[in-house]
Coordinates of C-alpha atoms in Angstrom, one line a residue:
Chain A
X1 CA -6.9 26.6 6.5
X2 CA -4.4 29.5 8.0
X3 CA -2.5 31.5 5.3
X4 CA -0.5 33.9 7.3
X5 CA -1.2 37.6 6.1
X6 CA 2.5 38.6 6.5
X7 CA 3.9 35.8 4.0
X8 CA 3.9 36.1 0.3
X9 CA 3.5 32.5 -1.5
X10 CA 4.7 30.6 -4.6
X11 CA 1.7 28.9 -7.0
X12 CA 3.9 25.3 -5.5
X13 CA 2.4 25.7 -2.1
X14 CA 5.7 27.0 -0.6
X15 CA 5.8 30.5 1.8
X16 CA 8.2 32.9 2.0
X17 CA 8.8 35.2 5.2
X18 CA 11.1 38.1 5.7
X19 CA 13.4 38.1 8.7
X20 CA 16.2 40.7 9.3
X21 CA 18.3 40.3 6.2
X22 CA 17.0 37.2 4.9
X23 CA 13.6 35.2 4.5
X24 CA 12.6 32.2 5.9
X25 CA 10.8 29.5 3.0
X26 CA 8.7 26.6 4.1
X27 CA 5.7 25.0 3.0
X28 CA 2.1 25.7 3.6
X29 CA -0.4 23.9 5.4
X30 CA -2.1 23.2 2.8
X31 CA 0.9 21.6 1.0
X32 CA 1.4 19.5 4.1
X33 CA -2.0 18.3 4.6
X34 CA -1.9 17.4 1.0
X35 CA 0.9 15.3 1.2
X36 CA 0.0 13.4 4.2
X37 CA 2.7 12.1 7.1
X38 CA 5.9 13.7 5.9
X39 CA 8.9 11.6 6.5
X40 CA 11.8 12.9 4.5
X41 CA 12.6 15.8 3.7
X42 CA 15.9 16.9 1.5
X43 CA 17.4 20.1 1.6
X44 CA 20.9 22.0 -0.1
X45 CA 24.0 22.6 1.7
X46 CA 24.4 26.0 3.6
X47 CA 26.4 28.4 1.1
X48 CA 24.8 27.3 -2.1
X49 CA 22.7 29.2 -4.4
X50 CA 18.6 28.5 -5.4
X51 CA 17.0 30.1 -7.9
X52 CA 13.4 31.4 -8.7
X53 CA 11.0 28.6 -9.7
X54 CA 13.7 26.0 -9.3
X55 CA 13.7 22.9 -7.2
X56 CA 16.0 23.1 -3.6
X57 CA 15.2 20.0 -2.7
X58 CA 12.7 17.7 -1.7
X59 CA 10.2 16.6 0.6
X60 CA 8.9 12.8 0.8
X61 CA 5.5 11.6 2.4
X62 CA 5.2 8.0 3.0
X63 CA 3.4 8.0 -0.2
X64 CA 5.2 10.2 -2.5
X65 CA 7.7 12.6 -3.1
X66 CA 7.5 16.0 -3.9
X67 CA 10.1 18.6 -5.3
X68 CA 10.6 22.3 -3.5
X69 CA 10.9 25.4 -5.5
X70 CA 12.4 28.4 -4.6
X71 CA 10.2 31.4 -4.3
X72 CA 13.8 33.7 -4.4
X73 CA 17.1 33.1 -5.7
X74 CA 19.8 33.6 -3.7
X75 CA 22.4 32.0 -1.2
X76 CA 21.0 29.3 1.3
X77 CA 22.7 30.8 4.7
X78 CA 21.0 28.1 7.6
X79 CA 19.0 24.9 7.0
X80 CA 16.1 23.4 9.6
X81 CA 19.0 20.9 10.7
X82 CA 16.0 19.6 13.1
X83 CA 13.9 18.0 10.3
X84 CA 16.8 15.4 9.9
X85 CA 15.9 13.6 13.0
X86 CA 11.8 15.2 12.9
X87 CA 10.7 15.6 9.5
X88 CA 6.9 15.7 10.9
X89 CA 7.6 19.0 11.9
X90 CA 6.8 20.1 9.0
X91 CA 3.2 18.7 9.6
X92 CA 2.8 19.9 13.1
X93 CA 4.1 23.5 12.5
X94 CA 4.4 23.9 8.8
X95 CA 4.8 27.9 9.3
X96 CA 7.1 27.7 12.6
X97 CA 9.1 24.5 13.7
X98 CA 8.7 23.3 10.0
X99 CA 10.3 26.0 8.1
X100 CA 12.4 24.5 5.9
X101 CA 15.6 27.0 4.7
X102 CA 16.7 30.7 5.2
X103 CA 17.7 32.2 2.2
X104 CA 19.9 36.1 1.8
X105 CA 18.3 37.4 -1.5
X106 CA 20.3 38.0 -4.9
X107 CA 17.6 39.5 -6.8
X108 CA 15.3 42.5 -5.2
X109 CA 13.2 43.7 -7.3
X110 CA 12.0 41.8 -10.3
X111 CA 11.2 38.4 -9.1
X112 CA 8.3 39.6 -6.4
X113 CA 5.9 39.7 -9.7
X114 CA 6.4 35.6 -8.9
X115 CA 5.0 35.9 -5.9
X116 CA 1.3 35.6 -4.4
X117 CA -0.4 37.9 -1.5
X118 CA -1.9 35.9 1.3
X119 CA -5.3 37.1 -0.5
X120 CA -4.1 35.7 -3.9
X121 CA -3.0 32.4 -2.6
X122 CA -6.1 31.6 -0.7
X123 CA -7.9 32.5 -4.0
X124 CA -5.3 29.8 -6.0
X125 CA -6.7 26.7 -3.3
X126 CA -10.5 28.0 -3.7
X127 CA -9.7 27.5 -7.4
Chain B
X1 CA -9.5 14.4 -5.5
X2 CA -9.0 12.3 -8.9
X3 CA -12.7 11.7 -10.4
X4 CA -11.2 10.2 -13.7
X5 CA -12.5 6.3 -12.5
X6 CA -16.8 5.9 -11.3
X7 CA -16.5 2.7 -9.7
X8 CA -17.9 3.2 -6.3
X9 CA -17.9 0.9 -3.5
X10 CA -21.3 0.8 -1.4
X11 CA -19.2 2.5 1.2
X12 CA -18.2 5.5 -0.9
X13 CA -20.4 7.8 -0.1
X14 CA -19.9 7.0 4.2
X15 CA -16.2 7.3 3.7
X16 CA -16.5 10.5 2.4
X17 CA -18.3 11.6 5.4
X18 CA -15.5 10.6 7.0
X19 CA -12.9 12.5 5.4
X20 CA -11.3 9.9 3.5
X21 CA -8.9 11.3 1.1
X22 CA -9.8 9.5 -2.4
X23 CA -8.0 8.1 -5.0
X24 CA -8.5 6.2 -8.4
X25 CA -7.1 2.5 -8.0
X26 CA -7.4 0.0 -10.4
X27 CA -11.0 2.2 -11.9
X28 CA -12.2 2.4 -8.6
X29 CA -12.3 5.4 -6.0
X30 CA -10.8 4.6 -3.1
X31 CA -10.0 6.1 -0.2
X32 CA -6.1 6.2 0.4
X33 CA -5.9 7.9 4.3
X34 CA -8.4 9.2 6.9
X35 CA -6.6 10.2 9.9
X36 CA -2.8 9.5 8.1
X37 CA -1.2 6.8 7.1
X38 CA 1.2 6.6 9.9
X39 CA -1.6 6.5 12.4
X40 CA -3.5 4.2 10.6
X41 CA -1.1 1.8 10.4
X42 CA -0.2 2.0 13.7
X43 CA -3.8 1.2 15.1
X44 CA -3.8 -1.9 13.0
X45 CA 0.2 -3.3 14.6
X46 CA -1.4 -1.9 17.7
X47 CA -5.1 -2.3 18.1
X48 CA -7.2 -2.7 15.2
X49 CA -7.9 -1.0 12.3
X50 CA -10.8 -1.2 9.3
X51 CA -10.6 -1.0 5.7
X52 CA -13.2 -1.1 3.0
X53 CA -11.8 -3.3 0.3
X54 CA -15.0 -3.7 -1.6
X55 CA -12.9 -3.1 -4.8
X56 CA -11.5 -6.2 -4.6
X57 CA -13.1 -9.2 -7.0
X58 CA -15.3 -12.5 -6.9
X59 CA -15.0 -15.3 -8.7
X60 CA -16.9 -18.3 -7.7
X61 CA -16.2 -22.0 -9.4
X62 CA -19.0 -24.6 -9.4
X63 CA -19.4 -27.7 -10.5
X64 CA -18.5 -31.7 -10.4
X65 CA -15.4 -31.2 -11.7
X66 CA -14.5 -27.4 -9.8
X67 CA -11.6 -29.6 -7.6
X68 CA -10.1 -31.0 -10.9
X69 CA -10.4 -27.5 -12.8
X70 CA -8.9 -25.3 -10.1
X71 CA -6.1 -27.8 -9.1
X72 CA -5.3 -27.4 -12.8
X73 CA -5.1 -23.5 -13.0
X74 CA -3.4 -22.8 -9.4
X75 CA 0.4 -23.3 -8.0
X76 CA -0.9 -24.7 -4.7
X77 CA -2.4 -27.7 -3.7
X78 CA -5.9 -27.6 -2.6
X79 CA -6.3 -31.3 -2.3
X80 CA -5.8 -31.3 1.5
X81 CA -8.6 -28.1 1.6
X82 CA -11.6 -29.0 3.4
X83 CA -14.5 -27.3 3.6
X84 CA -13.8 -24.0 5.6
X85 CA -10.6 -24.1 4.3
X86 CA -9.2 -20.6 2.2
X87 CA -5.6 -21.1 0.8
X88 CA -3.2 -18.4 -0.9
X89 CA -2.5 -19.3 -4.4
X90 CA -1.2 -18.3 -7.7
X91 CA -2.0 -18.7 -11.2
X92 CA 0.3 -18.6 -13.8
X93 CA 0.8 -18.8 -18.0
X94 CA 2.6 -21.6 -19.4
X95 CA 5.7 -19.6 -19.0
X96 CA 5.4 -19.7 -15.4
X97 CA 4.5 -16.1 -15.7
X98 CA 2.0 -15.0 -12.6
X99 CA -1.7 -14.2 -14.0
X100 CA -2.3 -13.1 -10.4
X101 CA -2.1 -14.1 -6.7
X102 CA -5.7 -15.1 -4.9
X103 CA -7.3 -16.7 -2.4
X104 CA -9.3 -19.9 -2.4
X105 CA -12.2 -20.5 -0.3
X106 CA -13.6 -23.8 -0.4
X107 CA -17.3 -24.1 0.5
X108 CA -17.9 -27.8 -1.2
X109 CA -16.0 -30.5 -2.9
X110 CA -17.8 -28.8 -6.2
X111 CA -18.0 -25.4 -4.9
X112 CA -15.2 -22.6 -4.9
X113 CA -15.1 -18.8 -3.8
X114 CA -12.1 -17.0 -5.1
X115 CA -10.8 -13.5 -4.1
X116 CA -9.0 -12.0 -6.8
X117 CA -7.1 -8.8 -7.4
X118 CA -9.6 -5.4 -8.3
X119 CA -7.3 -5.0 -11.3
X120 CA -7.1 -8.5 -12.3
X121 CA -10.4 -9.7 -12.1
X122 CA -11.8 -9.8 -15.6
X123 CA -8.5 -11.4 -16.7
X124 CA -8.7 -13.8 -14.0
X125 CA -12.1 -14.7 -15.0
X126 CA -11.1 -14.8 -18.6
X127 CA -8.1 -17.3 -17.5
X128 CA -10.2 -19.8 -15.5
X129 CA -12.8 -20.1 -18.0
X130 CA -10.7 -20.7 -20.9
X131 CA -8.4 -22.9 -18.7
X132 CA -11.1 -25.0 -17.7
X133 CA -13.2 -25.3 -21.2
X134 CA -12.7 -29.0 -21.0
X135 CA -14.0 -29.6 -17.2
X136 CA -17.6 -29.7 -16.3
X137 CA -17.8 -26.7 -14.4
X138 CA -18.8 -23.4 -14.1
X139 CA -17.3 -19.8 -13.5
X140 CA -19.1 -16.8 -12.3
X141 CA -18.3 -13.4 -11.4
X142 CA -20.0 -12.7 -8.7
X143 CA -18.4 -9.5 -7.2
X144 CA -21.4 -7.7 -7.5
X145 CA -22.9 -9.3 -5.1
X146 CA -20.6 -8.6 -2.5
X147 CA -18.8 -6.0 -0.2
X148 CA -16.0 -7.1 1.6
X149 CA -14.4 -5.4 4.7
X150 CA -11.1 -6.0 6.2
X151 CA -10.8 -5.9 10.2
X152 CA -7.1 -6.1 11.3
X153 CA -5.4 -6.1 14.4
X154 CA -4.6 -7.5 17.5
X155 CA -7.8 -6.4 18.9
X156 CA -9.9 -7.5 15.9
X157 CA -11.0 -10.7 17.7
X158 CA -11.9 -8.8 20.7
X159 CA -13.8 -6.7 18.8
X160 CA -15.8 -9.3 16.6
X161 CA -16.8 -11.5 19.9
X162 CA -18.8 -8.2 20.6
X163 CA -20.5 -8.2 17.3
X164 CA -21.5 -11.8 16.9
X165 CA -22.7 -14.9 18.4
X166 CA -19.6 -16.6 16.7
X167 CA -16.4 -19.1 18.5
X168 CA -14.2 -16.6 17.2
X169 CA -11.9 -19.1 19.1
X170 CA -13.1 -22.1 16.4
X171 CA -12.0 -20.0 13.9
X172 CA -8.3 -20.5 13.2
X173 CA -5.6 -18.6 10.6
X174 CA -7.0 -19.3 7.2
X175 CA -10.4 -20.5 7.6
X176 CA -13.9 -19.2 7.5
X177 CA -17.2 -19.6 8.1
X178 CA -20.6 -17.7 7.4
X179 CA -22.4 -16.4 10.4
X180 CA -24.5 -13.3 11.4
X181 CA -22.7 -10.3 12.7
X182 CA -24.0 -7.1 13.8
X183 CA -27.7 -8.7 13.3
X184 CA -26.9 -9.3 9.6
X185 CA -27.2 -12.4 8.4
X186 CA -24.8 -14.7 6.0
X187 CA -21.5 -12.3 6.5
X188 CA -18.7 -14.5 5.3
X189 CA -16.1 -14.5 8.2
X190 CA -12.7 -15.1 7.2
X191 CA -9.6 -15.0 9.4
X192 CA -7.5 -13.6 7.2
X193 CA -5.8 -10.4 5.9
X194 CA -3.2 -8.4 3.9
X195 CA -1.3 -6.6 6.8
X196 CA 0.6 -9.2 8.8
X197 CA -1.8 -8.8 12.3
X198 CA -4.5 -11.2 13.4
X199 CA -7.5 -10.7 11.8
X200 CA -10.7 -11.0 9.5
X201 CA -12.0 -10.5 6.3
X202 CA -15.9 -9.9 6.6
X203 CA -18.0 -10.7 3.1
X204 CA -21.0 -9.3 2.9
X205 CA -23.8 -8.4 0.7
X206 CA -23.4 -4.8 -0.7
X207 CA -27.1 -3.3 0.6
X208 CA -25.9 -4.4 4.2
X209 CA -22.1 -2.7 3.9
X210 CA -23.5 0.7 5.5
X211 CA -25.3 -1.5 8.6
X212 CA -22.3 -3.4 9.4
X213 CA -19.3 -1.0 8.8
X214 CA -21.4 1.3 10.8
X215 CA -21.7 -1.5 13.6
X216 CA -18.0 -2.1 13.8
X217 CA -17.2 1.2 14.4
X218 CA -19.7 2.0 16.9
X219 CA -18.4 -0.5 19.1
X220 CA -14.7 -0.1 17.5
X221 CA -14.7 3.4 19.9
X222 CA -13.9 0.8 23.1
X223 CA -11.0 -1.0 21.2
X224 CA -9.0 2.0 19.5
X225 CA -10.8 1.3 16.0
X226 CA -9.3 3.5 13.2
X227 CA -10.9 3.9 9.9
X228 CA -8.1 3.0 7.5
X229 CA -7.1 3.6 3.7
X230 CA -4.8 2.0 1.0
X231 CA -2.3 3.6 2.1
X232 CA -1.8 2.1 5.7
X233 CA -2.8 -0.9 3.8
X234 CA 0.1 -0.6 1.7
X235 CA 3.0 0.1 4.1
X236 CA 1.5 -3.0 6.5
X237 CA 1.4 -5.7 3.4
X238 CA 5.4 -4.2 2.9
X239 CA 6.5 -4.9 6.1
X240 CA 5.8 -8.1 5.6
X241 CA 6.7 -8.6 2.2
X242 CA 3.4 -9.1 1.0
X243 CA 3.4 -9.5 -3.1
X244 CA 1.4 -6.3 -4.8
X245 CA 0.4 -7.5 -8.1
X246 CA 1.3 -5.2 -10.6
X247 CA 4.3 -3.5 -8.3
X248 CA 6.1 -6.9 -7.6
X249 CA 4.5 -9.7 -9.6
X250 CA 3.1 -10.0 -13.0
X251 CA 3.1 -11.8 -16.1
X252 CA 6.8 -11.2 -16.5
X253 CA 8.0 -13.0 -13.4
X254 CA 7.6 -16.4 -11.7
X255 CA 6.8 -17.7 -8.3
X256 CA 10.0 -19.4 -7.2
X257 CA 11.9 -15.7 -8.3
X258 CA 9.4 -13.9 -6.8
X259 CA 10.1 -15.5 -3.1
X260 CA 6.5 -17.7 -3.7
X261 CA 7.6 -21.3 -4.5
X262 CA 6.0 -22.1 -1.1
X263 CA 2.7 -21.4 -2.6
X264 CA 3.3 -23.6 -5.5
X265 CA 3.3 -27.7 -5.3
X266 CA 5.5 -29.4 -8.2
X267 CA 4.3 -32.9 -6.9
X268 CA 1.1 -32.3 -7.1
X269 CA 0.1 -32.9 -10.6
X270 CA -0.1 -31.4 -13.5
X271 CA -1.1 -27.9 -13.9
X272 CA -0.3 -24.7 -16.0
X273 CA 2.8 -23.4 -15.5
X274 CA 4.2 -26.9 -13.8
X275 CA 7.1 -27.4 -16.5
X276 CA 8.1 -24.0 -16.4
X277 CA 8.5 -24.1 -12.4
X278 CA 10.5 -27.3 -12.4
X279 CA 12.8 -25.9 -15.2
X280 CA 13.1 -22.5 -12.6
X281 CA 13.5 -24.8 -10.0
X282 CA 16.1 -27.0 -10.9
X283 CA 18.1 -24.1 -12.5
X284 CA 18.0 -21.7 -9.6
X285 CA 16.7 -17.8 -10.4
X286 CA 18.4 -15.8 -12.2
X287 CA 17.3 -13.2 -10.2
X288 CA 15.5 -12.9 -6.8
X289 CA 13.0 -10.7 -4.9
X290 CA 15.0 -9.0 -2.2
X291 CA 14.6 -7.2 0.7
X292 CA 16.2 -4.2 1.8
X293 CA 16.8 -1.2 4.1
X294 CA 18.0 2.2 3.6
X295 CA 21.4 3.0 5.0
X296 CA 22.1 6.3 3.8
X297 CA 18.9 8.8 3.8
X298 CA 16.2 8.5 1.4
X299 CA 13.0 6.7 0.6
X300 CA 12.9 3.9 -2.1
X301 CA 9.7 4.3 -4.8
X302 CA 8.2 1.8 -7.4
X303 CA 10.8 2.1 -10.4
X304 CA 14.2 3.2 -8.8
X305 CA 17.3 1.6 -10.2
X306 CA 19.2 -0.2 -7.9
X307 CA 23.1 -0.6 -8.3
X308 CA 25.7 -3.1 -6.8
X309 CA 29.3 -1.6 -7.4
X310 CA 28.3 1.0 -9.6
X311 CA 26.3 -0.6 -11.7
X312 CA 22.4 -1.1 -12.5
X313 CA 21.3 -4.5 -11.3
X314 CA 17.8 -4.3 -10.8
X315 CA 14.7 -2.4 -10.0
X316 CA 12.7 -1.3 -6.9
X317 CA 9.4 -2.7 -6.9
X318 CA 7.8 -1.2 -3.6
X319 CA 9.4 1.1 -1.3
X320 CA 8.3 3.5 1.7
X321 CA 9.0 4.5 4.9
X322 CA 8.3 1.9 7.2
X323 CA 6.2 3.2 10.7
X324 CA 6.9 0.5 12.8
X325 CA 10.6 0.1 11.8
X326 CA 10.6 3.8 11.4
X327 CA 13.5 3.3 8.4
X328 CA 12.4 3.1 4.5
X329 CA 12.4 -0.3 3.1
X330 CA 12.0 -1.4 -0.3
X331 CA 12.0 -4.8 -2.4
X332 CA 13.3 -5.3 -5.9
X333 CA 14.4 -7.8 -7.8
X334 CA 18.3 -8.1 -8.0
X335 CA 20.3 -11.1 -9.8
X336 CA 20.9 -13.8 -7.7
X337 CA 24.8 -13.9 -7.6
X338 CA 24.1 -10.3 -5.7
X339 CA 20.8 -11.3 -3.6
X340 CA 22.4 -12.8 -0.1
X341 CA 21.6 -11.3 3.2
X342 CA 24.0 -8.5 4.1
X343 CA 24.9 -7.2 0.8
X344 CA 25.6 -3.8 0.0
X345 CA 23.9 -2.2 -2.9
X346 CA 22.3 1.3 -4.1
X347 CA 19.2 2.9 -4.5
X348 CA 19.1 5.2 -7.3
X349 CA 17.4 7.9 -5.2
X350 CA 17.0 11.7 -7.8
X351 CA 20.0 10.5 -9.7
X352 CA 22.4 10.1 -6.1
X353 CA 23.4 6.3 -5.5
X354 CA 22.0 6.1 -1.7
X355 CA 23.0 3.2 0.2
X356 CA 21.1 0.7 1.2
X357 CA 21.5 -3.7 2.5
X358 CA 20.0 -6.7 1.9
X359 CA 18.2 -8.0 4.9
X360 CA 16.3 -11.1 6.0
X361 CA 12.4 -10.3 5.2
X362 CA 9.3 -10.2 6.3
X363 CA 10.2 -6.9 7.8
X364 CA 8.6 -7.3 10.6
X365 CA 7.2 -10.3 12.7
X366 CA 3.9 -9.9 15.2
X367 CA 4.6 -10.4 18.3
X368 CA 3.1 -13.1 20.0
X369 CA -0.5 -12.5 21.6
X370 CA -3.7 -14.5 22.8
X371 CA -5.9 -13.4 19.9
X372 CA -9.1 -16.0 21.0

């Protein structure tokens, strides 16, 4: 199972990648493999806020659907406008082509207790 | 993986091996996907696909009066069966209420196999023997005696010829016959199914599952064979409006609301549920089972409210993403006044009214092949 070294992750299976000014959030491959064929996937408007540990959206299997959480707060600044038409992207390329939202952090310090090291996650699916 | 049911098909253990992805249904473990459900399903419209439905219970009714009896607990009529003959059937309460949906295989004039829902078995069993106290017959569980596979898809005949001596061509929709397949002998060949495609239902006893599964898919490799779960099997029975008891029929509703009154026979004679039907019958539904397609984006689920002008009407019974269609369909029962092809309503999709129409069903229709 890859677990990129680079990301941080959230306990819900999502990953979190800094870019530039902003990170990049998407689900891991273990999320995806667990949900099976994704079909669906819904996501907030570009200019509104997420928070912590609360759902942005969600994203649907043909068996079931599945809330996102937010592994930062802050404002949601691009969407991955290319899941509308080719949700399996988030299957085929969970940590590139399937990235789901780019978000410009409100909070800088006190929510990365939240968050899980590569090492940490990969201990969380060996359970 | 969900461990909280033990029931264990003789397959269990192979399908593991395989990588199917378990799930408890109805107290059994069952595997949902293998490959993924999309794929899956797309082998069975396409090629041919197998599924291990071993879960799934049999009830066998013998005895001088076994015609008499069953004609008295089931909708449909199986006075024209003949031997070889299966026929899809209901049984209801008194109410008209459906007790489950199941298929009638008739071996003799006093002898009756039945294939009956996993999680309805032990009340169906309960049902016919009550039902029957006064006829001189008998009824027996017999699932443990048997395995059943389900071999579906355009290339299932194809397939089958390979295994087997048998005229697959002699074989038509809805009948069966026992044969040997794979070198196993008495395998109860059945051309029918669940998904919509051509294809068989394979009975057999439980130490010879292993053999023969393993035999189909050996030579399965030269026909696109996929190893398929409940979940293919799921979005395959939608497309074609297929009834899941428990999702879209139960107790609480009758055949003629439920789309089924061609499965049950008023003329026939008496039987239970008969006075209940006619009443139905002559005045109309309240409320029908609908099908209908998602206009604005979303994917209907079991449970979701559906509106028409604002308000709750109704409630989705299945829903999913449909592969071949590549849209998400759903069925629910809405009242009738709002039930004609065309109309407008709302799925009730995380608390957002999502649109969504009323369309002509099955979903989808086979196209047509040369299955001999």
């Amino acid at each position: 199972m890859t677990i990129p070294e680079e990301f941080k992750y959230t306990k819900e299976h999502e990953w979190l990648c800094s870019e530039q000014d902003h990170f990049v959030v998407g689900i891991t491959a273990h999320a995806q493999e667990q949900l099976g064929d994704v079909v669906f996937v819904e996501l907030p408007e570009v200019g509104s806020r997420v928070k912590q540990g609360e759902s942005f959206g969600s994203v649907e299997s043909v068996k079931a659907v599945n809330d996102l959480y937010a592994p930062v707060s802050g404002e949601v600044i691009e969407i991955n406008e290319q899941l509308a038409d080719n949700a399996a992207l988030v299957n085929e390329d969970p940590y590139g082509k399937g990235w789901l939202i780019k978000v410009k952090r409100t909070d800088d310090h006190n929510e990365d207790g939240n968050l899980l090291s590569a090492a940490d996650y990969k201990k969380l699916l060996d359970g | 993986m969900d461990n909280s049911s033990d029931l264990h098909t003789p397959l269990y253990d192979l399908l593991r091996e395989y990588g199917g992805r378990f799930v408890n249904f109805a107290g059994w473990q069952m595997p949902v996907q293998f490959t993924g459900i999309i794929a899956e399903h797309q082998a069975v419209r396409n090629a041919v696909g197998i599924f291990d439905v071993s879960h799934m219970g049999e009830l066998l009714v013998e005895g001088p009066d076994a015609f008499k009896a069953l004609d008295f607990v089931v909708t449909n009529s199986i006075g024209r069966m003949q031997d070889g003959k299966a026929l899809y059937t209901l049984m209801c309460l008194p109410t008209g209420g459906i007790v489950d949906d199941i298929i009638i295989y008739r071996e003799a004039a006093d002898r009756y196999f039945i294939c009956a829902n996993a999680s309805r078995k032990d009340v169906d069993f309960a049902h016919l023997r009550q039902a029957t106290a006064k006829f001189r017959c008998k009824i027996f569980d017999c699932s443990n005696e048997y395995a059943q596979l389900a071999l579906q898809g355009p290339k299932a005949a194809a397939l089958l010829t390979k295994l087997s001596k048998l005229d697959v061509k002699s074989l038509s929709n809805f009948t069966f016959c026992d044969a040997t397949v794979a070198n196993i002998d008495s395998v109860r060949v059945a051309r029918t199914g669940y998904t919509g495609e051509d294809g068989f239902e394979l009975y057999c006893a439980p130490k010879d599952a292993v053999e023969l599964f393993s035999a189909i898919l050996k030579v399965g490799a030269d026909y696109g064979l996929m190893l398929c779960g409940l979940g293919a099997r799921d979005t395959l029975r939608l497309e074609m409006k297929y009834s899941l008891y428990g999702n879209d029929i139960d107790t609480e509703c009758n055949p003629i609301e439920a789309g089924l009154e061609w499965a049950v026979k008023l003329n026939k004679g008496d039987f239970i549920g008969r006075e209940a039907l006619i009443v139905e019958t002559q005045e109309k539904p309240k409320r029908k089972l609908i099908g209908f397609k998602m206009v604005g984006r979303g994917i209907p689920r079991h449970g979701y409210d559906i509106n028409f002008n604002g308000e709750k009407v109704g409630v989705v019974t299945s829903g999913t993403h449909s592969p071949t269609l590549n849209v998400p369909i759903g069925i629910g029962y809405v009242p009738t006044s709002v039930a004609a092809i065309g109309t407008n309503i709302d799925i009730i999709i995380r608390d957002r009214e999502v649109s969504a129409v009323i369309v002509e069903t099955p979903f989808y229709q086979r196209a047509k092949h040369d299955y001999s």
